[in-house]
Short mmCIF file of C-alpha atoms and ligand atoms in Angstrom, two decimals:
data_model
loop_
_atom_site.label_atom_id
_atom_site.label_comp_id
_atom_site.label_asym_id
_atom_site.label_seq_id
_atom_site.Cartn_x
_atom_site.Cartn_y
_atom_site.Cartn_z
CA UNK A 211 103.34 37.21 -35.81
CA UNK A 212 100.63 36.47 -38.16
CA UNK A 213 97.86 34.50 -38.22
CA UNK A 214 95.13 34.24 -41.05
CA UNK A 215 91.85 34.52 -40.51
CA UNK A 216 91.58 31.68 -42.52
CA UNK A 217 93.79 29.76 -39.95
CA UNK A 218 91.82 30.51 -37.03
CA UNK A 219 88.24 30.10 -39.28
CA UNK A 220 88.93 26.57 -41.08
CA UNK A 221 86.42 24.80 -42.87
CA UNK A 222 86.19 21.93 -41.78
CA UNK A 223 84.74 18.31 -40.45
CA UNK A 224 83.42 16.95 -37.30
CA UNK A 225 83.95 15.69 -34.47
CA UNK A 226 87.27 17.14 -33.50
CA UNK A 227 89.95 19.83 -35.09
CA UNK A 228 92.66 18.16 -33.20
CA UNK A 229 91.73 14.60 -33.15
CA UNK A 230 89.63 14.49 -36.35
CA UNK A 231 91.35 17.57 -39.02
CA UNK A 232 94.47 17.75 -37.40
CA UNK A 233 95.36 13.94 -38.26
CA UNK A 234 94.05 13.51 -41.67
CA UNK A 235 95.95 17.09 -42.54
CA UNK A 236 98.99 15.17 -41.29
CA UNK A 237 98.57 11.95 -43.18
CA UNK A 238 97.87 14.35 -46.32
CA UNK A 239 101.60 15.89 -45.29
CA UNK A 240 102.70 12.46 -45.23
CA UNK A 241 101.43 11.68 -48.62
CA UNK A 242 103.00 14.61 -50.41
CA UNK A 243 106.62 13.38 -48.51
CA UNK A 244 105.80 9.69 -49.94
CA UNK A 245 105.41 11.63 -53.34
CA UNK A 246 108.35 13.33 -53.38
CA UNK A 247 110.23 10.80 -52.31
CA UNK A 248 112.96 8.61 -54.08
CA UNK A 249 111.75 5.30 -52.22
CA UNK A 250 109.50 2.71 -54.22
CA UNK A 251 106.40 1.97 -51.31
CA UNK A 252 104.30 -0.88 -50.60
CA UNK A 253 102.99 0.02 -47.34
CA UNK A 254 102.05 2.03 -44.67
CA UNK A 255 101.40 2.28 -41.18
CA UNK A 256 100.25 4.62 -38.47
CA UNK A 257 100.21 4.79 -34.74
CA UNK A 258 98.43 7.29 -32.28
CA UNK A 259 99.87 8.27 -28.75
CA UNK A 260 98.78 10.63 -25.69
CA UNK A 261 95.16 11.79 -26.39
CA UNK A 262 95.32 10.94 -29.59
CA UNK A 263 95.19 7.28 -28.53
CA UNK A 264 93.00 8.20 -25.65
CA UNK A 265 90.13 10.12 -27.12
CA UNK A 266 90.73 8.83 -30.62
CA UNK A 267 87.64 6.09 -30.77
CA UNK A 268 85.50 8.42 -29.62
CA UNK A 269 86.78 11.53 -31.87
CA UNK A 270 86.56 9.78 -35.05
CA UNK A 271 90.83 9.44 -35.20
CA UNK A 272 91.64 6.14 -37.02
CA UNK A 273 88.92 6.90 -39.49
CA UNK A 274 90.28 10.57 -40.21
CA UNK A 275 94.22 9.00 -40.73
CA UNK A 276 93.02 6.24 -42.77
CA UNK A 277 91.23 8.60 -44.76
CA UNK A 278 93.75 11.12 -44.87
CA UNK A 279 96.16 8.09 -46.25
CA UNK A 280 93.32 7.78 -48.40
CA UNK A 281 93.86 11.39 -49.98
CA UNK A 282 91.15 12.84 -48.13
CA UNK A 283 91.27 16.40 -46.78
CA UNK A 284 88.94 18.22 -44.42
CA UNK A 285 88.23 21.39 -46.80
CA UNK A 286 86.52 19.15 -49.71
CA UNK A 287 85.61 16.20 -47.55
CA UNK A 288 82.80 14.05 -49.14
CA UNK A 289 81.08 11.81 -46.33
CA UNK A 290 79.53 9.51 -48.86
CA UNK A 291 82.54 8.73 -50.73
CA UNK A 292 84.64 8.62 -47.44
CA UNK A 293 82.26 5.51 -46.48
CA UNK A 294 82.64 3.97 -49.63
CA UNK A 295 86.84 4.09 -49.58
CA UNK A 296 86.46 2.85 -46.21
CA UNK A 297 84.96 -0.08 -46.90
CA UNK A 298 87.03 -0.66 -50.19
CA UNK A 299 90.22 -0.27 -47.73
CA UNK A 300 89.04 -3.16 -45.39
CA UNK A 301 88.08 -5.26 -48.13
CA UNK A 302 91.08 -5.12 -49.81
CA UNK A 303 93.71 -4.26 -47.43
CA UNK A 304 95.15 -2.04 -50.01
CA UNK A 305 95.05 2.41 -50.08
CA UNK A 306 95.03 3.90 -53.77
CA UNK A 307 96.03 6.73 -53.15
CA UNK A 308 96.67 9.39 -56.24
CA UNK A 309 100.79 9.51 -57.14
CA UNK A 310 101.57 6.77 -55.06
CA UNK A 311 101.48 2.82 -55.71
CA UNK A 312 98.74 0.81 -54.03
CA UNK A 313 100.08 0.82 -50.75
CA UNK A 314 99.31 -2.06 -48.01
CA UNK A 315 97.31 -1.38 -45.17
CA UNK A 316 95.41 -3.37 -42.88
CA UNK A 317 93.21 -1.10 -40.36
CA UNK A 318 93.28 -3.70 -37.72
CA UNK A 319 96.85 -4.27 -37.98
CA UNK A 320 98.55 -1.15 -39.40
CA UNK A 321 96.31 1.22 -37.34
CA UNK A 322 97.81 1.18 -33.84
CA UNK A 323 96.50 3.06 -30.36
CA UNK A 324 99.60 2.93 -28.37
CA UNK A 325 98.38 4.09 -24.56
CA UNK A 326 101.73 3.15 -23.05
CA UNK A 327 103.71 6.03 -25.13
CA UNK A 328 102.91 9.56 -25.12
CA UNK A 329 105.53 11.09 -27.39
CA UNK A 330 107.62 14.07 -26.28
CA UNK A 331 106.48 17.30 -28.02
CA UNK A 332 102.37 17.59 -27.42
CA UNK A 333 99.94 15.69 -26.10
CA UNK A 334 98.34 14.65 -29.65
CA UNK A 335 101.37 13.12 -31.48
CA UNK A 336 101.07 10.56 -34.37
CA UNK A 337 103.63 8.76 -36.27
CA UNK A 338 103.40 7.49 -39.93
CA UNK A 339 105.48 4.84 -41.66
CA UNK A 340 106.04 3.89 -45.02
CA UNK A 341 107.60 0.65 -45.92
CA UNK A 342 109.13 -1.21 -48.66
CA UNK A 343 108.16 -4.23 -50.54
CA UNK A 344 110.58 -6.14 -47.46
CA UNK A 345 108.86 -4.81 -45.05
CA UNK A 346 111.41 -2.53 -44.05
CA UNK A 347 110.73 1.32 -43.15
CA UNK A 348 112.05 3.76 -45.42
CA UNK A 349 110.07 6.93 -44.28
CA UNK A 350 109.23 8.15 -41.17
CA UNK A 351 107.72 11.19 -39.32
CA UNK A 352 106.35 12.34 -36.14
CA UNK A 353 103.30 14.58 -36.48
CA UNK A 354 101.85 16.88 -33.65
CA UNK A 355 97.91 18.22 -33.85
CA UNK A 356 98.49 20.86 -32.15
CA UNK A 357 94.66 22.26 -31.87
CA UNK A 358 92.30 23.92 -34.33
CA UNK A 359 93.41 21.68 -37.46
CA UNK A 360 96.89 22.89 -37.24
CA UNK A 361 99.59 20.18 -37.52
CA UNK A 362 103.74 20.61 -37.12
CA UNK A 363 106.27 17.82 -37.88
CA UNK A 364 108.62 16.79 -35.27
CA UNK A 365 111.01 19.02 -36.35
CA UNK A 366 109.47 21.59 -36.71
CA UNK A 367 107.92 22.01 -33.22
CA UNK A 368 111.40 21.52 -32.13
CA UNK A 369 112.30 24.19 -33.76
CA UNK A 370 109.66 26.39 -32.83
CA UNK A 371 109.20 27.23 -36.44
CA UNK A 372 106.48 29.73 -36.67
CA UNK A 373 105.31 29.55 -40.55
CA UNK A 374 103.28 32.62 -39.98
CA UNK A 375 106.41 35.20 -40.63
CA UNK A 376 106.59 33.20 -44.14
CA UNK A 377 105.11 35.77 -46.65
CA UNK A 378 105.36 39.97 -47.59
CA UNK A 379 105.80 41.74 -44.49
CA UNK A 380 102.24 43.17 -42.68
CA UNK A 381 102.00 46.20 -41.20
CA UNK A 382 100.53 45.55 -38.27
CA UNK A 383 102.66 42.75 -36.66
CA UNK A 384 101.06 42.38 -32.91
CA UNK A 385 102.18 39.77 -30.93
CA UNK A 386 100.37 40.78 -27.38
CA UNK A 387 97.21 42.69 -27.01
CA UNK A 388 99.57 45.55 -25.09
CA UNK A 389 100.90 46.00 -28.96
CA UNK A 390 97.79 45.59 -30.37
CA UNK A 391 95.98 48.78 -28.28
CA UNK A 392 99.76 49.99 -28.78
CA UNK A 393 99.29 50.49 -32.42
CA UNK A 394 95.79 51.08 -32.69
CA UNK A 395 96.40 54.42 -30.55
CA UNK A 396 99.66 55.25 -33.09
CA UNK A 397 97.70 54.26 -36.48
CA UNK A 398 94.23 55.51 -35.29
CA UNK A 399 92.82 52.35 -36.71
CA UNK A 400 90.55 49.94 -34.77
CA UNK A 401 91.76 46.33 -34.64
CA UNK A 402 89.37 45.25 -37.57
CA UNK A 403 90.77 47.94 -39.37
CA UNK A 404 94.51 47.01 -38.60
CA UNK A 405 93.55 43.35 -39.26
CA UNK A 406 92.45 43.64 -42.71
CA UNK A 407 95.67 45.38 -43.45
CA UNK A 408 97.56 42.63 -42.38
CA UNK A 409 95.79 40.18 -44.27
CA UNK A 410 95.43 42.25 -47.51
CA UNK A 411 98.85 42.23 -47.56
CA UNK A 412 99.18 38.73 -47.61
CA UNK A 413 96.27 37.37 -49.63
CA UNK A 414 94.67 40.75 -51.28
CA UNK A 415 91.08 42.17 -50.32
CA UNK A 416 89.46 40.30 -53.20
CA UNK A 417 89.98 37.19 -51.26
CA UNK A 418 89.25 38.49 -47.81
CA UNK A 419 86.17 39.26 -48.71
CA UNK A 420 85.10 36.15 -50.70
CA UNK A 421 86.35 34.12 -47.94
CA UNK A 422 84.96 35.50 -45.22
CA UNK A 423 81.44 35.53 -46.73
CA UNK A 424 81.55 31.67 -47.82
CA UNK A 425 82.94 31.18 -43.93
CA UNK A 426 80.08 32.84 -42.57
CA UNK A 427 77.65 31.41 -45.30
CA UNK A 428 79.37 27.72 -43.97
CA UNK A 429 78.68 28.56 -40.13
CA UNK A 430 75.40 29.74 -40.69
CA UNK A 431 74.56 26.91 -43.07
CA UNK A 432 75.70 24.68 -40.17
CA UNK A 433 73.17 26.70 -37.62
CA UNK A 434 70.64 25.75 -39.82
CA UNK A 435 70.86 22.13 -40.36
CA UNK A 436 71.69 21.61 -36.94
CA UNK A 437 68.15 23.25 -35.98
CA UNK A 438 66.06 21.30 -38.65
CA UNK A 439 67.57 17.90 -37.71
CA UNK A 440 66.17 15.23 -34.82
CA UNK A 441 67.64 11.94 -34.27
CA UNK A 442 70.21 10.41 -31.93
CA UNK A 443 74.15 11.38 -31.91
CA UNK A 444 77.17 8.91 -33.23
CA UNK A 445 79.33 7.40 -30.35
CA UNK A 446 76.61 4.97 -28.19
CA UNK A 447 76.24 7.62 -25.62
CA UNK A 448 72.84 8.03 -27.31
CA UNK A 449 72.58 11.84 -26.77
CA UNK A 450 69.74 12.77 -28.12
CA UNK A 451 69.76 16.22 -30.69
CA UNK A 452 67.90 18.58 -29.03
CA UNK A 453 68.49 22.43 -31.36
CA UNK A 454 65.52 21.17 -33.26
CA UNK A 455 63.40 21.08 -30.66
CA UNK A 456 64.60 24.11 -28.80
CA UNK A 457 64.52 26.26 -31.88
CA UNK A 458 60.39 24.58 -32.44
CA UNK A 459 59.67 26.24 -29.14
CA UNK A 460 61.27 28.97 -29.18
CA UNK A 461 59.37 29.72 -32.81
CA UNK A 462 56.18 28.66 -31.19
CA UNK A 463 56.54 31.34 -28.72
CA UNK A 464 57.03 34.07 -30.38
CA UNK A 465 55.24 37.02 -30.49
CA UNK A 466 52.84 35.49 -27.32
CA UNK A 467 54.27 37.18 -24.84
CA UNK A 468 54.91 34.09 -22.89
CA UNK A 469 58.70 34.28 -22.66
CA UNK A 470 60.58 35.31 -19.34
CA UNK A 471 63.47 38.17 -20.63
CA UNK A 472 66.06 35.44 -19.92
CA UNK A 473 65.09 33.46 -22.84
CA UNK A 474 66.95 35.30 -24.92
CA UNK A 475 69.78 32.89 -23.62
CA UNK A 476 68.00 29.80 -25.13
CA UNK A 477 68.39 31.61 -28.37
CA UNK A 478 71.92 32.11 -27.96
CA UNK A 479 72.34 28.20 -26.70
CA UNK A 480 70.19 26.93 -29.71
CA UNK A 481 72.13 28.62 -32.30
CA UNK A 482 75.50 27.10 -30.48
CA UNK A 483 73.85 23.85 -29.62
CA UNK A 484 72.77 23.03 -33.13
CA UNK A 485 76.35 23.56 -34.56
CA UNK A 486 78.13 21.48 -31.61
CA UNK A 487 75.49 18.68 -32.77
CA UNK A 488 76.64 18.93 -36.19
CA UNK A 489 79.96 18.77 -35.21
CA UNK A 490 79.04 15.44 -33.08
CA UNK A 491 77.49 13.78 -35.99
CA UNK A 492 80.53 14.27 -37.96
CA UNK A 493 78.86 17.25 -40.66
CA UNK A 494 80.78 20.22 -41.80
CA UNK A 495 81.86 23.08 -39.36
CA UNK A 496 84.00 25.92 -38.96
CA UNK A 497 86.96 25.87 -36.47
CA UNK A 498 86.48 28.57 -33.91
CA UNK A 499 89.08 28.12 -32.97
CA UNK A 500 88.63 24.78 -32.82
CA UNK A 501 85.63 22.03 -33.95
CA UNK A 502 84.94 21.46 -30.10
CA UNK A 503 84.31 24.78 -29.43
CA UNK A 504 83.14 25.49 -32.88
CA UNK A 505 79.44 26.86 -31.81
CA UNK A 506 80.32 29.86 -29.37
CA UNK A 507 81.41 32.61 -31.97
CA UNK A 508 78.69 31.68 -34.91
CA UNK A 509 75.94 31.63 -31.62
CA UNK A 510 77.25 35.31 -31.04
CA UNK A 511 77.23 36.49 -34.29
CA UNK A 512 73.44 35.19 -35.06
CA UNK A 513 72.10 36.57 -32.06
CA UNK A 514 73.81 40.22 -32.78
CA UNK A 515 72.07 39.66 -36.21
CA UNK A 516 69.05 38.57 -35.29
CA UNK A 517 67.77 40.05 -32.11
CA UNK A 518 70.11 43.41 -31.43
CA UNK A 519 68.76 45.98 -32.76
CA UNK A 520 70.35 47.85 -36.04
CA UNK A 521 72.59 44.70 -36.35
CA UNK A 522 73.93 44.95 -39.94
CA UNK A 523 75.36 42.22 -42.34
CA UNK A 524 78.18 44.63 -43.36
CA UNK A 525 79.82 43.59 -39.98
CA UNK A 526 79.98 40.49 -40.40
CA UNK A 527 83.56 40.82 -42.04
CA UNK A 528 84.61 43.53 -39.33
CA UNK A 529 83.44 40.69 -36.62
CA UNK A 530 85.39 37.62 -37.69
CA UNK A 531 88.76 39.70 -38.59
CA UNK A 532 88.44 41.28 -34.99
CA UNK A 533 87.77 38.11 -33.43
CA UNK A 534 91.05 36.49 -35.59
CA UNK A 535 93.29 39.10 -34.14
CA UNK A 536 92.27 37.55 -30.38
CA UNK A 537 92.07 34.18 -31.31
CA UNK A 538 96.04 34.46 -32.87
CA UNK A 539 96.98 36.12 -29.56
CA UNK A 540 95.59 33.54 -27.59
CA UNK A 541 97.10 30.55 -30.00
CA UNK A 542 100.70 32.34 -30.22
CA UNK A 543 101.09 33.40 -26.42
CA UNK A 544 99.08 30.11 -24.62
CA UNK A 545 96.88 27.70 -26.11
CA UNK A 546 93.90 26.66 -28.15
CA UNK A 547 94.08 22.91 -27.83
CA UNK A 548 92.25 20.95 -24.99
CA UNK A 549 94.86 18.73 -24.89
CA UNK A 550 97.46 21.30 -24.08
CA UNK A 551 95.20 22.98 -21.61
CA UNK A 552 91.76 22.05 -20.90
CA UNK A 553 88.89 23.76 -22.28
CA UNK A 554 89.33 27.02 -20.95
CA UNK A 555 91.76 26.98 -23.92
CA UNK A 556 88.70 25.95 -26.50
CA UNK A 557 85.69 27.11 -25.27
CA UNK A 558 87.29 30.26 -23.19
CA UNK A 559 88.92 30.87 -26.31
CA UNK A 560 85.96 30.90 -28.40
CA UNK A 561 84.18 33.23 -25.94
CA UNK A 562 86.89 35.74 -25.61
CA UNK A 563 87.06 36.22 -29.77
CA UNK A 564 83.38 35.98 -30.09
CA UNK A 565 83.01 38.81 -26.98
CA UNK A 566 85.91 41.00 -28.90
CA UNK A 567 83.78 40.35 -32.42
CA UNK A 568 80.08 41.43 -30.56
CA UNK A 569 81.86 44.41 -28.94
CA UNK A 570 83.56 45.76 -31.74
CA UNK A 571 80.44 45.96 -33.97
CA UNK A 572 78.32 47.41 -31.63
CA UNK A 573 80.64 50.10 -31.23
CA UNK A 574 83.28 49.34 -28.93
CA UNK A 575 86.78 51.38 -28.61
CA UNK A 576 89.38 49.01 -29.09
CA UNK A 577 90.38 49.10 -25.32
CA UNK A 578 86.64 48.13 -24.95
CA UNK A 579 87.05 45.18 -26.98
CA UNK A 580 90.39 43.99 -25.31
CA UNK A 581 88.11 43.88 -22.41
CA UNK A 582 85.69 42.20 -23.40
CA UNK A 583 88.06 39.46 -24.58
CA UNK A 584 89.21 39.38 -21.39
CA UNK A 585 86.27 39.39 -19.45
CA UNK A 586 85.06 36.32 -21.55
CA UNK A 587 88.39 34.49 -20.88
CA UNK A 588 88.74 35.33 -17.48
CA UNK A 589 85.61 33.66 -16.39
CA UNK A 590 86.86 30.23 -18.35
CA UNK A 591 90.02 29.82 -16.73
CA UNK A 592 90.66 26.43 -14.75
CA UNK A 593 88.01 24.90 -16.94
CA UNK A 594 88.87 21.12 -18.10
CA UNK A 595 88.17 18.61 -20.66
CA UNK A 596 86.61 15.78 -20.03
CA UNK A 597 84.48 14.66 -22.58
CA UNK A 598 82.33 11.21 -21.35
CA UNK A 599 83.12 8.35 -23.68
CA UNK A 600 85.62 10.54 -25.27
CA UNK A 601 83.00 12.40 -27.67
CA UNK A 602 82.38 15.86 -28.14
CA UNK A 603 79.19 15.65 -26.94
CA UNK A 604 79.12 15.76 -23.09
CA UNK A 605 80.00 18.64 -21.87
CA UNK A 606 80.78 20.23 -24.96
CA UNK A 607 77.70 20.58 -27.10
CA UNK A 608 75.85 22.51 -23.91
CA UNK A 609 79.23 24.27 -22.95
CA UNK A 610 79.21 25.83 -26.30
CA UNK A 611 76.17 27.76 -25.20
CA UNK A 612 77.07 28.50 -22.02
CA UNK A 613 80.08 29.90 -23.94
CA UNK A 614 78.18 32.26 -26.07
CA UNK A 615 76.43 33.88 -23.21
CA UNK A 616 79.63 34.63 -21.15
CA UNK A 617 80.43 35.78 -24.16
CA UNK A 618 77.53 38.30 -24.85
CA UNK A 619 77.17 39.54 -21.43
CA UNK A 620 81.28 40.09 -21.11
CA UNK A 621 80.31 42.24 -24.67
CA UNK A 622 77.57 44.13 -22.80
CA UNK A 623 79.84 44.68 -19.46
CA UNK A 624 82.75 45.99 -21.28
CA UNK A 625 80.46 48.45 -23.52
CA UNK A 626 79.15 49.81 -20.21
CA UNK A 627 83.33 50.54 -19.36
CA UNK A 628 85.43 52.44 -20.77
CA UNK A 629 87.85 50.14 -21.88
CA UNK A 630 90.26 50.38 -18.51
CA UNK A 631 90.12 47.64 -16.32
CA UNK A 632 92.76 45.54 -13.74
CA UNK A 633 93.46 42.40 -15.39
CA UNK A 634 94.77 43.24 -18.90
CA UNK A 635 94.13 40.88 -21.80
CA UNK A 636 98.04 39.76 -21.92
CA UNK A 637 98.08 38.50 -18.16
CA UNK A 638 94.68 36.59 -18.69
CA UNK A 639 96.13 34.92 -21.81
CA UNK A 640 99.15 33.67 -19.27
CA UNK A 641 97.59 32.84 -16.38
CA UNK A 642 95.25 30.09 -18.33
CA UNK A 643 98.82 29.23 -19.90
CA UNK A 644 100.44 28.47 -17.10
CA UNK A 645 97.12 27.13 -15.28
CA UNK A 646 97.41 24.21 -18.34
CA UNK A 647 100.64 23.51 -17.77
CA UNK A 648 99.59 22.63 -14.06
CA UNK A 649 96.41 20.77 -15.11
CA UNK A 650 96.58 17.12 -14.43
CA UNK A 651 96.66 14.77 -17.80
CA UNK A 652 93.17 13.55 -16.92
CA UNK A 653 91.79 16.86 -17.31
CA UNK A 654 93.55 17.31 -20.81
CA UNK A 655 91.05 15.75 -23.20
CA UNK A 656 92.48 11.77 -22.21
CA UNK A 657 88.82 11.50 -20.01
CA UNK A 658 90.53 9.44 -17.24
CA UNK A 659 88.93 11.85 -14.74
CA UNK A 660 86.08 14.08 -14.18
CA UNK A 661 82.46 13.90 -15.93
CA UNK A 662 83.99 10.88 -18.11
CA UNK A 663 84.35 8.81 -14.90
CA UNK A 664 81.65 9.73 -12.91
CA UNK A 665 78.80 9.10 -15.55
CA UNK A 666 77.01 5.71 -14.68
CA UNK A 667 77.16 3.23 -17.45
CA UNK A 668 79.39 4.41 -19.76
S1 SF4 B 80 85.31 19.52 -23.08
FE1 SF4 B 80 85.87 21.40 -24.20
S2 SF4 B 80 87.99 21.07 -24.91
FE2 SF4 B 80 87.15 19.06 -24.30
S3 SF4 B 80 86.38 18.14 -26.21
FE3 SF4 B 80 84.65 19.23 -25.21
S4 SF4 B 80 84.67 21.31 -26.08
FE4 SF4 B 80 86.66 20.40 -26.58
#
């Protein structure tokens, strides 16, 4: 099993990686299919199901398909000209989009939420249609967002193809954190160590490197927009931005001697807070694992290298690749989608790979840092989605604060271990598995229950 650190860390857009990247990586699938395809086209069309349909509004969906139709991908995503092609495509009815005929497309017509028919394979399916100049279909396929940007055809779900063993061979091919410690002990490397193996053998070190700067360079750019910018969130929830003023304080205060010692947390919930806002106003984030959940792990990393002591930007690498090798445990053996299982799968995600990434740069064993991971995801599990109005705004852009603290202290608690502990890393990873599979629908980012239904007025 292998999993990039460039799959778990994906640049990306807001709102959502499932409901947001996930379907405008599909329609760009779709595209390249319609490409290669014998057919003449004249048309297309698109329908959502399950959450997709649900949340979709809310999370920015029908834009982010039309778009994708469009030619539009989340990596080089321009937000100015994205408005202008939208408003060209309801004018005219029509999608240019490059290889391919002008194709037919009315958004109010060819753009369907379909509420009555969740389709079989995940809970955030999509199907796209291309028709002839009759009107007839000539090309069809089911898509699946399956969380964190990453999208499987029908087909290949079904087949449970895992395009991860495509490539050279790695040497370090862990599938369950028992293998992980496993291997560590045999190779005497930590899992950073092991992880950058893997990954040099598929991309090369040159790469690794480059990439992992720009991602933190993209996170941390994200931080600090997200702290300089006032106004009122996207959606009609009116949520009101509140990093900037946080962060104003919190500069205001320093060096008075005002401060209790637990304000350190409002640092760690400003730097989180001001990238979930982001996220909610549509900007550009990094999956971590997913866009919902995308403030927890850059939170953790600014606060190790801003306010712990000796913190050094040579980690950073050593931080992310650590917290990849959890994150691709957690995504291969449960879940990172909200849809699949709540939020204990985003957010308790994000906060066991950020706690692995804080621990191992401060020095932690690698049993320490399996710990750590599982302290972080422990205290998540049973936690569900249900964001109000269907943005990720309630609970989410708070919860990804909340997230980096559990995350920090379950750091701190497993450096004061020594790595052994009851509840290994594995049996966490299943038990919020198999606690998704029992979580009712409404809890499974659809918000027909919880905080979504018991706000007044919305
Ligand atoms: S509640 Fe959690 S899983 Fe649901 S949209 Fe918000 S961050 Fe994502």
């Amino acid at each position: 099993m292998f999993l990039s650190v460039f799959d778990m860390f994906k640049v990306g857009i807001g709102p959502s990686s499932s409901h947001t990247m996930g379907p405008m990586v599909a329609a760009a699938r779709f595209l390249d299919m319609m490409r290669s395809s014998p057919f003449e086209f004249h048309g297309v069309r698109a329908s959502l199901h399950g959450s997709l349909a649900f949340t979709g509004v809310g999370h920015a969906t029908d834009r982010a398909t039309i778009l994708g139709l469009a030619g539009f991908v989340p990596e080089t995503y321009d937000a100015d000209r994205a408005e202008a092609t939208l408003d060209e495509i309801r004018a005219t009815k029509q999608i240019a989009a490059e290889g391919l005929p002008r194709l037919q497309f009315d958004p109010t017509v060819d753009l369907i939420f379909d509420y009555e028919t969740p389709l079989s394979g995940h809970a955030n399916g999509m199907t796209l249609l291309a028709t002839d100049a009759q009107g007839d279909v000539t090309l069809r396929e089911v898509f699946y967002s399956i969380g964190g940007g990453f999208v499987m055809t029908e087909a290949e779900l079904a087949a449970g193809q895992d395009t991860s063993e495509d490539g050279p061979p790695i040497p370090y091919p862990f599938k369950s954190a028992a293998q992980m410690l496993e291997m560590s002990v045999s190779s005497g490397k930590n899992i950073a160590e092991m992880k950058r193996a893997n990954e040099a053998a598929r991309c090369g070190i040159e790469h690794l490197s480059k990439g992992t700067k720009r991602l933190w360079q993209v996170m941390n750019n994200c931080i600090e927009r997200g702290m300089t910018t006032e106004g009122i969130l996207p959606g009609g929830l009116q949520v009101k931005r509140r990093a900037k003023g946080i962060h104003d304080a919190l500069m205001a205060e320093r060096g008075m001697n005002l401060h209790a010692p637990h304000t350190i947390n409002d640092w760690m919930s400003v730097y989180a807070m001001a990238v979930n806002e982001e996220n909610a106003a549509g900007g550009q984030v990094v999956t971590a694992p997913t866009n919902g959940a995308a403030g927890v792990l850059p939170a953790t990393l600014r606060y190790y290298l801003d306010h712990v002591p000796g913190a050094s930007e040579a980690h950073i690498e050593d931080f992310l690749l650590t917290a990849a090798a959890i994150g691709g445990l957690v995504k291969y053996n449960a879940s990172i989608s909200g849809a699949e299982a709540g939020c204990q799968a985003e957010v308790g995600s994000a906060a066991a790979m950020a706690a692995a990434g804080l621990c191992a740069v401060m020095g932690g064993t690698p049993a320490q840092v399996e710990n750590a991971a599982e302290i972080a995801l422990e205290h998540h599990l049973g936690m569900t989605c249900d964001p109000v109005k269907g943005l990720v705004q309630v609970p989410c852009i708070e919860r990804n604060g909340l997230g980096a603290i559990k995350a920090v202290s379950a750091a701190s608690l497993a450096l004061r271990g020594d790595g052994t502990h009851l509840v290994p890393l594995d049996a966490c990873i299943e038990t919020m598995r198999q606690t998704g599979l029992d979580m009712s629908e409404k809890y499974k980012e659809t918000s027909l229950g919880g905080l979504a239904v018991n706000i007044p007025n919305c």
